[in-house]
Amino acid sequence: MKNLSVTTFIHILFSLAISALIATTIIFLSWDKASNRIKEINHYKLIADAFLSKVQLNPSKEKLEKLYNDFSVKPVSKEKIKEEITSSGKTIFTGQSVFGQVRVFQTPTNHYIYIQRLGYNIMLKDNRPPKYTLHLVVSISIILIILLLALYLAILKKLYPLKKLHMEIERFAKGETDIDMPCLDNNDEIGKIAKSFDHAIKHINQLTSSKNLFMRNIMHELKTPITKGRIIVESIDDDMIKEILIRAFNRMNELITELAQIERVTTQNFEPLLEYHNLSEVLQKSKDMLMVDESKMSITYNDFRFKTDIRLLSLAIKNLLDNGIKYGGSVEFKATFKSIEIISKGRELEEPLEYYIEPFSQEQKRKSGFGLGLYIVYSILDKLNYKLEYRYNDGKNIFEIVL
C-alpha cells in the first residue's frame, strides 16, 4: 500500500465500493425473491384451505364476499382466462390438503388460484397490488452508484493539479529551471504547496545565479594575478627557480580550469561530450594534469577503446591518483574493459563512502584543505553513468570505477 499512488488508491477504493454495492444489491434481491416466494406459497395455501373448508359448510354469498375481501381475490371465469394462461402462463405452485388441491398460475400481469375438490372448483384472481421491492432496490442502487461516480470524478478533478504539480517538480529535478507552477491562484492545500514550491524554485534559481556569478568573478580575479606572475617569472635568470615557479603558476592555472570544469559538471543540465577514446589517451591526460614523478605509479592494463568524455574521466582519474599518492606515497593503476582500479596503501576510511562524496566533508577538509576530493570524482562519474565503489583489502584502499 505504501508504494501505491494516491490516484491508484482512489481507483481501487471506488472500484471496491461500487463492486461491493452491486454485489450487496444482487444478494439482497436474490434473498428477497426467495423469501417472497415462500410467503406467496404459504399465502396461497392459506387461501385454498380457507375456501375449501368453507365450501364444506355451504357458506352464504355474504361469507364468500368476506373471504374475497379478506384475501384480496375475486372469482373469474375459467373460460375468459384460459387463453391467457395457455399462451403466457405457467404453474408456480401445486399442492393439496385434506380438503382438496390447489394450483397457482402466473402470467406476466396476474396470478390465478385454481381451487379444486370433489364436485367443486373455483378460479380466483389475486387482486393484491404488485410489490415494488425490486424496482425500489434497483433505483436506490443506481442512485448510490451515480453518487459514488460523481464523488470519484470530483476527487480526481481535485487531485489533477497535484499530478501536474508532480510533473513540474520532476522537470525541476531533471535540471529545468523554467517551471510553470500550476494552481498558484488556489487557496486550498495544493495551492499552498504550489506557492511554497514556487518560492523555493525562485530562491534556488537566485542562489544558482549568484553562485555562477561568484565563480566567474573569482576565477577571473584569480587568473589576472596568475597571468601577471607568469609574465614576471620570465624575467628571472635562475633557470631552476624559474622552472619551479612556472610549474607552480601552470598548476594554479589548471586548478582554476578544473574548478570551472567542476562548476560546469555539477549543474543539473550539463551533458558530457561522449566520444570514442583509448584508455591510454585518458590515462596520459590524467598524468599530464597530475604532474608527479611516474615512479610513484604502478600501471597495469591492456588498452581498449570505449565511449567517454575524455576531459571528465581523466580529471576523475587524476583526482584518485593524486589522493593515492598524497596519502599512500605511491599508487597502483589497474584496468579492464569493465572497470578501473586505483589502489594505494593507507588506513581504511573511517566513514562509509557516501560520507566522503559530500562536498567539503570534515575529514577531507582536515586532510587536504581543498574539501572537494571524492565529491568531484563522484559528480563526474555520475554524469558519465559510471559507478564509484570502495573496498579495503590487505592494508590497501581500493577505489573502483565501474564502466
Coordinates of C-alpha atoms in Angstrom, one line a residue:
M1 CA 0.0 0.0 0.0
K2 CA 2.9 2.4 0.7
N3 CA 4.0 2.2 -3.0
L4 CA 0.6 2.9 -4.4
S5 CA 0.0 6.4 -5.8
V6 CA -2.9 8.4 -4.4
T7 CA -4.7 8.2 -7.8
T8 CA -4.3 4.4 -8.0
F9 CA -5.5 4.0 -4.4
I10 CA -8.6 6.1 -5.2
H11 CA -9.3 3.9 -8.3
I12 CA -9.0 0.7 -6.2
L13 CA -11.1 2.2 -3.3
F14 CA -14.0 3.3 -5.5
S15 CA -13.9 0.1 -7.7
L16 CA -14.2 -1.9 -4.5
A17 CA -17.0 0.3 -3.2
I18 CA -19.1 0.1 -6.4
S19 CA -18.4 -3.7 -6.7
A20 CA -19.5 -4.2 -3.1
L21 CA -22.7 -2.2 -3.7
I22 CA -23.6 -4.2 -6.8
A23 CA -22.8 -7.5 -5.0
T24 CA -24.9 -6.5 -2.0
T25 CA -27.8 -5.5 -4.3
I26 CA -27.7 -8.8 -6.1
I27 CA -27.5 -10.8 -2.9
F28 CA -30.4 -8.8 -1.3
L29 CA -32.6 -9.2 -4.4
S30 CA -31.9 -13.0 -4.5
W31 CA -32.8 -13.3 -0.8
D32 CA -35.9 -11.1 -1.3
K33 CA -37.0 -13.2 -4.2
A34 CA -36.7 -16.5 -2.3
S35 CA -38.3 -15.0 0.8
N36 CA -41.3 -13.7 -1.2
R37 CA -41.7 -17.0 -3.0
I38 CA -42.1 -18.8 0.4
K39 CA -44.5 -16.1 1.6
E40 CA -46.6 -16.4 -1.6
I41 CA -46.8 -20.2 -1.4
N42 CA -47.9 -20.0 2.2
H43 CA -50.4 -17.3 1.3
Y44 CA -52.0 -19.3 -1.5
K45 CA -52.1 -22.4 0.8
L46 CA -54.0 -20.4 3.3
I47 CA -56.5 -19.2 0.7
A48 CA -57.0 -22.7 -0.6
D49 CA -57.6 -24.1 2.9
A50 CA -60.0 -21.3 3.8
F51 CA -62.1 -21.6 0.7
L52 CA -62.2 -25.4 0.7
S53 CA -63.1 -25.6 4.4
K54 CA -65.9 -23.0 4.0
V55 CA -67.3 -24.8 0.9
Q56 CA -68.0 -27.9 3.1
L57 CA -70.3 -25.7 5.2
N58 CA -72.2 -24.2 2.2
P59 CA -71.4 -20.6 3.1
S60 CA -73.7 -17.8 2.1
K61 CA -72.9 -15.3 -0.5
E62 CA -72.0 -12.7 2.2
K63 CA -69.4 -15.0 3.8
L64 CA -67.9 -15.7 0.4
E65 CA -67.7 -12.0 -0.3
K66 CA -66.0 -11.5 3.0
L67 CA -63.4 -14.2 2.1
Y68 CA -62.8 -12.4 -1.2
N69 CA -62.2 -9.1 0.6
D70 CA -60.1 -10.7 3.3
F71 CA -57.7 -12.3 0.8
S72 CA -57.9 -9.6 -1.9
V73 CA -59.2 -12.1 -4.5
K74 CA -62.1 -12.3 -6.8
P75 CA -63.7 -15.2 -8.7
V76 CA -63.1 -15.2 -12.5
S77 CA -64.4 -17.3 -15.3
K78 CA -62.1 -20.1 -16.4
E79 CA -63.1 -19.7 -20.0
K80 CA -62.2 -16.0 -20.0
I81 CA -58.7 -16.5 -18.7
K82 CA -58.0 -19.9 -20.3
E83 CA -56.3 -18.3 -23.4
E84 CA -54.1 -16.0 -21.2
I85 CA -52.9 -18.9 -19.0
T86 CA -52.4 -21.2 -22.0
S87 CA -50.4 -18.7 -24.0
S88 CA -48.3 -16.9 -21.4
G89 CA -48.9 -18.6 -18.0
K90 CA -47.0 -21.1 -16.0
T91 CA -47.7 -23.1 -12.9
I92 CA -45.7 -21.8 -10.0
F93 CA -47.2 -24.0 -7.2
T94 CA -49.2 -27.2 -6.9
G95 CA -50.4 -28.5 -3.6
Q96 CA -53.1 -30.5 -1.8
S97 CA -54.6 -30.9 1.6
V98 CA -57.3 -32.9 3.3
F99 CA -59.8 -30.5 1.8
G100 CA -58.7 -30.7 -1.8
Q101 CA -55.9 -29.4 -4.1
V102 CA -54.7 -26.0 -5.3
R103 CA -52.8 -24.8 -8.4
V104 CA -51.3 -21.3 -8.8
F105 CA -50.7 -19.9 -12.3
Q106 CA -48.6 -16.9 -13.1
T107 CA -48.9 -14.7 -16.2
P108 CA -46.9 -11.6 -17.0
T109 CA -49.6 -9.4 -15.3
N110 CA -51.6 -11.6 -12.9
H111 CA -51.7 -14.5 -10.5
Y112 CA -54.6 -17.0 -10.6
I113 CA -55.5 -19.5 -7.9
Y114 CA -57.4 -22.6 -9.0
I115 CA -59.0 -24.4 -6.1
Q116 CA -60.5 -27.8 -6.7
R117 CA -62.3 -30.6 -4.7
L118 CA -64.7 -33.3 -5.5
G119 CA -67.7 -31.7 -7.1
Y120 CA -66.5 -28.2 -6.6
N121 CA -63.8 -25.9 -8.2
I122 CA -63.2 -22.2 -8.4
M123 CA -60.7 -19.9 -10.2
L124 CA -59.6 -16.8 -8.2
K125 CA -57.6 -13.8 -9.3
D126 CA -55.1 -12.3 -6.9
N127 CA -56.0 -8.6 -6.6
R128 CA -53.2 -7.6 -4.3
P129 CA -51.2 -4.6 -5.5
P130 CA -47.8 -5.6 -7.0
K131 CA -44.7 -5.2 -4.8
Y132 CA -42.1 -2.7 -5.9
T133 CA -39.2 -4.0 -3.8
L134 CA -37.2 -4.9 -7.0
H135 CA -37.7 -1.5 -8.6
L136 CA -37.0 0.3 -5.3
V137 CA -33.8 -1.5 -4.5
V138 CA -32.5 -1.2 -8.1
S139 CA -33.4 2.5 -8.2
I140 CA -31.6 3.2 -4.9
S141 CA -28.6 1.2 -6.0
I142 CA -28.4 3.1 -9.3
I143 CA -28.6 6.4 -7.4
L144 CA -25.9 5.4 -5.0
I145 CA -23.6 4.3 -7.9
I146 CA -24.2 7.6 -9.6
L147 CA -23.3 9.4 -6.4
L148 CA -20.2 7.3 -5.9
L149 CA -19.1 8.0 -9.5
A150 CA -19.8 11.7 -9.1
L151 CA -17.7 11.7 -5.9
Y152 CA -15.0 9.7 -7.6
L153 CA -14.8 12.2 -10.6
A154 CA -14.8 15.2 -8.2
I155 CA -11.9 13.8 -6.2
L156 CA -9.9 13.0 -9.4
K157 CA -10.6 16.5 -10.6
K158 CA -9.4 17.9 -7.3
L159 CA -6.2 15.8 -7.4
Y160 CA -5.4 16.7 -11.1
P161 CA -3.5 19.9 -10.1
L162 CA -1.4 17.7 -7.7
K163 CA -0.5 15.4 -10.6
K164 CA 0.5 18.4 -12.7
L165 CA 2.5 19.8 -9.8
H166 CA 4.3 16.4 -9.5
M167 CA 5.2 16.6 -13.2
E168 CA 6.7 20.1 -12.8
I169 CA 8.7 19.0 -9.8
E170 CA 10.1 16.2 -11.8
R171 CA 11.1 18.6 -14.6
F172 CA 12.8 20.8 -12.0
A173 CA 14.6 17.7 -10.6
K174 CA 16.0 17.0 -14.1
G175 CA 17.6 20.4 -14.2
E176 CA 14.9 22.5 -16.0
T177 CA 14.5 25.9 -14.3
D178 CA 11.7 27.3 -16.4
I179 CA 8.9 25.8 -14.4
D180 CA 5.2 26.7 -14.9
M181 CA 3.8 26.0 -11.5
P182 CA 0.1 25.2 -11.6
C183 CA -2.8 26.2 -9.3
L184 CA -1.0 29.2 -7.8
D185 CA -4.3 31.0 -7.5
N186 CA -5.9 28.2 -5.5
N187 CA -6.3 28.8 -1.7
D188 CA -6.5 25.1 -0.8
E189 CA -3.7 22.9 0.4
I190 CA -2.5 22.0 -3.1
G191 CA -2.4 25.7 -3.9
K192 CA -0.4 26.4 -0.8
I193 CA 2.1 23.6 -1.6
A194 CA 2.5 25.0 -5.2
K195 CA 3.1 28.5 -3.9
S196 CA 5.7 27.3 -1.4
F197 CA 7.5 25.3 -4.1
D198 CA 7.4 28.2 -6.5
H199 CA 9.0 30.4 -3.9
A200 CA 11.7 27.7 -3.3
I201 CA 12.4 27.4 -7.0
K202 CA 12.8 31.1 -7.4
H203 CA 15.1 31.2 -4.4
I204 CA 17.2 28.3 -5.7
N205 CA 17.4 29.9 -9.1
Q206 CA 18.6 33.2 -7.5
L207 CA 21.2 31.2 -5.5
T208 CA 22.4 29.4 -8.6
S209 CA 22.7 32.7 -10.5
S210 CA 24.6 34.2 -7.6
K211 CA 26.9 31.2 -7.4
N212 CA 27.6 31.2 -11.1
L213 CA 28.4 35.0 -11.0
F214 CA 30.6 34.5 -8.0
M215 CA 32.5 31.6 -9.6
R216 CA 33.0 33.6 -12.8
N217 CA 34.2 36.6 -10.9
I218 CA 36.6 34.8 -8.6
M219 CA 38.1 32.8 -11.4
H220 CA 38.6 36.0 -13.4
E221 CA 40.2 37.7 -10.4
L222 CA 42.5 34.7 -9.8
K223 CA 43.6 34.4 -13.4
T224 CA 44.7 38.1 -13.5
P225 CA 47.5 37.9 -10.8
I226 CA 48.5 34.4 -12.0
T227 CA 49.0 35.8 -15.5
K228 CA 51.0 38.7 -14.2
G229 CA 53.1 36.4 -12.0
R230 CA 53.7 34.2 -15.0
I231 CA 55.0 37.2 -17.0
I232 CA 57.2 38.4 -14.2
V233 CA 58.7 34.8 -13.8
E234 CA 60.0 35.0 -17.3
S235 CA 62.4 37.8 -16.2
I236 CA 64.1 35.5 -13.6
D237 CA 67.6 34.5 -14.5
D238 CA 67.9 31.3 -12.3
D239 CA 66.5 28.6 -14.6
M240 CA 65.8 26.1 -11.8
I241 CA 63.7 28.7 -9.8
K242 CA 62.1 29.9 -13.0
E243 CA 61.0 26.3 -13.9
I244 CA 59.6 25.7 -10.4
L245 CA 57.6 28.9 -10.5
I246 CA 56.4 28.3 -14.0
R247 CA 55.2 24.9 -13.0
A248 CA 53.5 26.3 -9.9
F249 CA 51.7 29.0 -11.9
N250 CA 50.7 26.5 -14.5
R251 CA 49.4 24.2 -11.8
M252 CA 47.3 27.1 -10.3
N253 CA 46.0 27.9 -13.7
E254 CA 45.0 24.3 -14.2
L255 CA 43.3 24.3 -10.8
I256 CA 41.2 27.2 -11.8
T257 CA 40.3 25.5 -15.0
E258 CA 39.4 22.3 -13.1
L259 CA 37.3 24.4 -10.7
A260 CA 35.4 25.8 -13.7
Q261 CA 35.0 22.3 -15.1
I262 CA 33.6 21.1 -11.7
E263 CA 31.2 24.0 -11.6
R264 CA 30.0 23.1 -15.1
V265 CA 29.7 19.4 -14.3
T266 CA 27.7 19.8 -11.2
T267 CA 25.0 21.8 -12.9
Q268 CA 22.0 19.6 -13.5
N269 CA 21.5 20.3 -17.2
F270 CA 25.1 19.6 -18.1
E271 CA 25.6 16.9 -20.8
P272 CA 29.0 15.2 -21.3
L273 CA 30.7 15.1 -24.7
L274 CA 30.9 11.4 -25.4
E275 CA 33.4 10.2 -28.0
Y276 CA 35.4 7.0 -28.5
H277 CA 38.9 7.1 -26.9
N278 CA 41.6 4.6 -26.0
L279 CA 42.2 4.2 -22.2
S280 CA 45.8 5.1 -22.9
E281 CA 44.7 8.5 -24.1
V282 CA 42.6 9.0 -20.9
L283 CA 45.5 7.9 -18.6
Q284 CA 48.0 10.1 -20.4
K285 CA 45.8 13.1 -20.0
S286 CA 45.4 12.3 -16.3
K287 CA 49.2 12.1 -15.9
D288 CA 49.7 15.4 -17.7
M289 CA 47.4 17.1 -15.2
L290 CA 48.9 15.3 -12.2
M291 CA 52.5 16.4 -12.9
V292 CA 54.2 14.0 -10.5
D293 CA 57.0 11.6 -10.8
E294 CA 55.8 8.5 -12.7
S295 CA 58.0 6.3 -10.5
K296 CA 55.3 6.7 -7.8
M297 CA 52.8 5.0 -10.1
S298 CA 52.5 1.3 -11.0
I299 CA 50.4 0.9 -14.1
T300 CA 48.9 -2.4 -15.4
Y301 CA 46.3 -2.6 -18.1
N302 CA 45.5 -3.9 -21.6
D303 CA 44.5 -0.9 -23.8
F304 CA 40.9 -0.8 -25.1
R305 CA 38.6 1.7 -26.8
F306 CA 35.4 2.9 -25.2
K307 CA 33.0 5.9 -25.3
T308 CA 33.5 8.6 -22.7
D309 CA 34.2 12.2 -22.1
I310 CA 38.0 12.3 -22.0
R311 CA 38.3 15.5 -20.2
L312 CA 35.9 14.5 -17.4
L313 CA 37.1 10.9 -16.9
S314 CA 40.8 12.0 -17.0
L315 CA 40.0 14.6 -14.3
A316 CA 38.3 12.0 -12.1
I317 CA 41.3 9.5 -12.5
K318 CA 43.7 12.3 -11.8
N319 CA 42.0 13.1 -8.5
L320 CA 42.0 9.4 -7.4
L321 CA 45.7 9.1 -8.4
D322 CA 46.5 12.3 -6.6
N323 CA 44.8 11.2 -3.4
G324 CA 46.6 7.8 -3.6
I325 CA 50.0 9.4 -3.9
K326 CA 49.3 12.1 -1.3
Y327 CA 48.1 9.7 1.4
G328 CA 49.9 6.5 0.4
G329 CA 53.1 7.6 -1.1
S330 CA 52.5 5.6 -4.3
V331 CA 49.6 4.3 -6.3
E332 CA 48.7 1.3 -8.5
F333 CA 46.5 1.7 -11.6
K334 CA 44.8 -1.4 -12.9
A335 CA 42.1 -1.6 -15.6
T336 CA 40.0 -3.9 -17.7
F337 CA 37.2 -3.2 -20.1
K338 CA 34.8 -3.4 -17.2
S339 CA 36.4 -1.3 -14.5
I340 CA 39.4 0.9 -13.5
E341 CA 41.0 0.4 -10.1
I342 CA 43.2 2.9 -8.2
I343 CA 45.0 1.2 -5.3
S344 CA 47.0 2.8 -2.5
K345 CA 48.3 1.8 0.9
G346 CA 46.9 3.5 4.0
R347 CA 44.3 3.4 6.7
E348 CA 40.8 2.3 5.9
L349 CA 38.3 5.1 5.6
E350 CA 36.6 5.8 8.9
E351 CA 33.2 6.5 7.4
P352 CA 31.2 4.9 4.5
L353 CA 32.0 6.1 1.0
E354 CA 28.7 8.1 1.0
Y355 CA 30.2 10.4 3.7
Y356 CA 33.2 11.4 1.5
I357 CA 31.2 12.1 -1.7
E358 CA 29.5 15.1 0.0
P359 CA 31.2 18.4 -0.8
F360 CA 33.6 19.8 1.8
S361 CA 33.2 16.8 4.2
Q362 CA 35.0 17.5 7.5
E363 CA 37.6 14.7 7.1
Q364 CA 38.5 15.9 3.6
K365 CA 38.9 19.5 4.9
R366 CA 41.3 18.3 7.6
K367 CA 43.4 16.3 5.3
S368 CA 43.6 18.2 2.1
G369 CA 42.4 21.7 2.7
F370 CA 40.6 21.6 -0.7
G371 CA 37.5 19.9 0.6
L372 CA 36.2 18.6 -2.8
G373 CA 38.1 15.3 -3.1
L374 CA 35.8 12.4 -3.8
Y375 CA 32.9 14.7 -4.4
I376 CA 34.5 15.8 -7.7
V377 CA 35.1 12.2 -8.7
Y378 CA 31.6 11.1 -7.8
S379 CA 30.0 14.0 -9.6
I380 CA 31.9 13.3 -12.8
L381 CA 31.3 9.6 -12.8
D382 CA 27.6 10.2 -12.1
K383 CA 27.4 12.4 -15.2
L384 CA 29.1 9.6 -17.2
N385 CA 26.8 6.9 -15.8
Y386 CA 29.7 5.2 -14.1
K387 CA 29.8 3.9 -10.5
L388 CA 32.3 4.6 -7.8
E389 CA 32.9 1.7 -5.4
Y390 CA 35.3 1.4 -2.4
R391 CA 36.7 -1.5 -0.5
Y392 CA 39.6 -2.1 1.8
N393 CA 41.8 -5.2 1.5
D394 CA 45.2 -6.2 2.9
G395 CA 46.0 -2.7 4.1
K396 CA 45.1 -1.1 0.8
N397 CA 42.4 1.3 -0.2
I398 CA 40.8 0.3 -3.5
F399 CA 38.7 2.7 -5.4
E400 CA 37.0 1.1 -8.4
I401 CA 35.4 2.9 -11.3
V402 CA 32.8 0.6 -12.8
L403 CA 32.4 1.4 -16.5

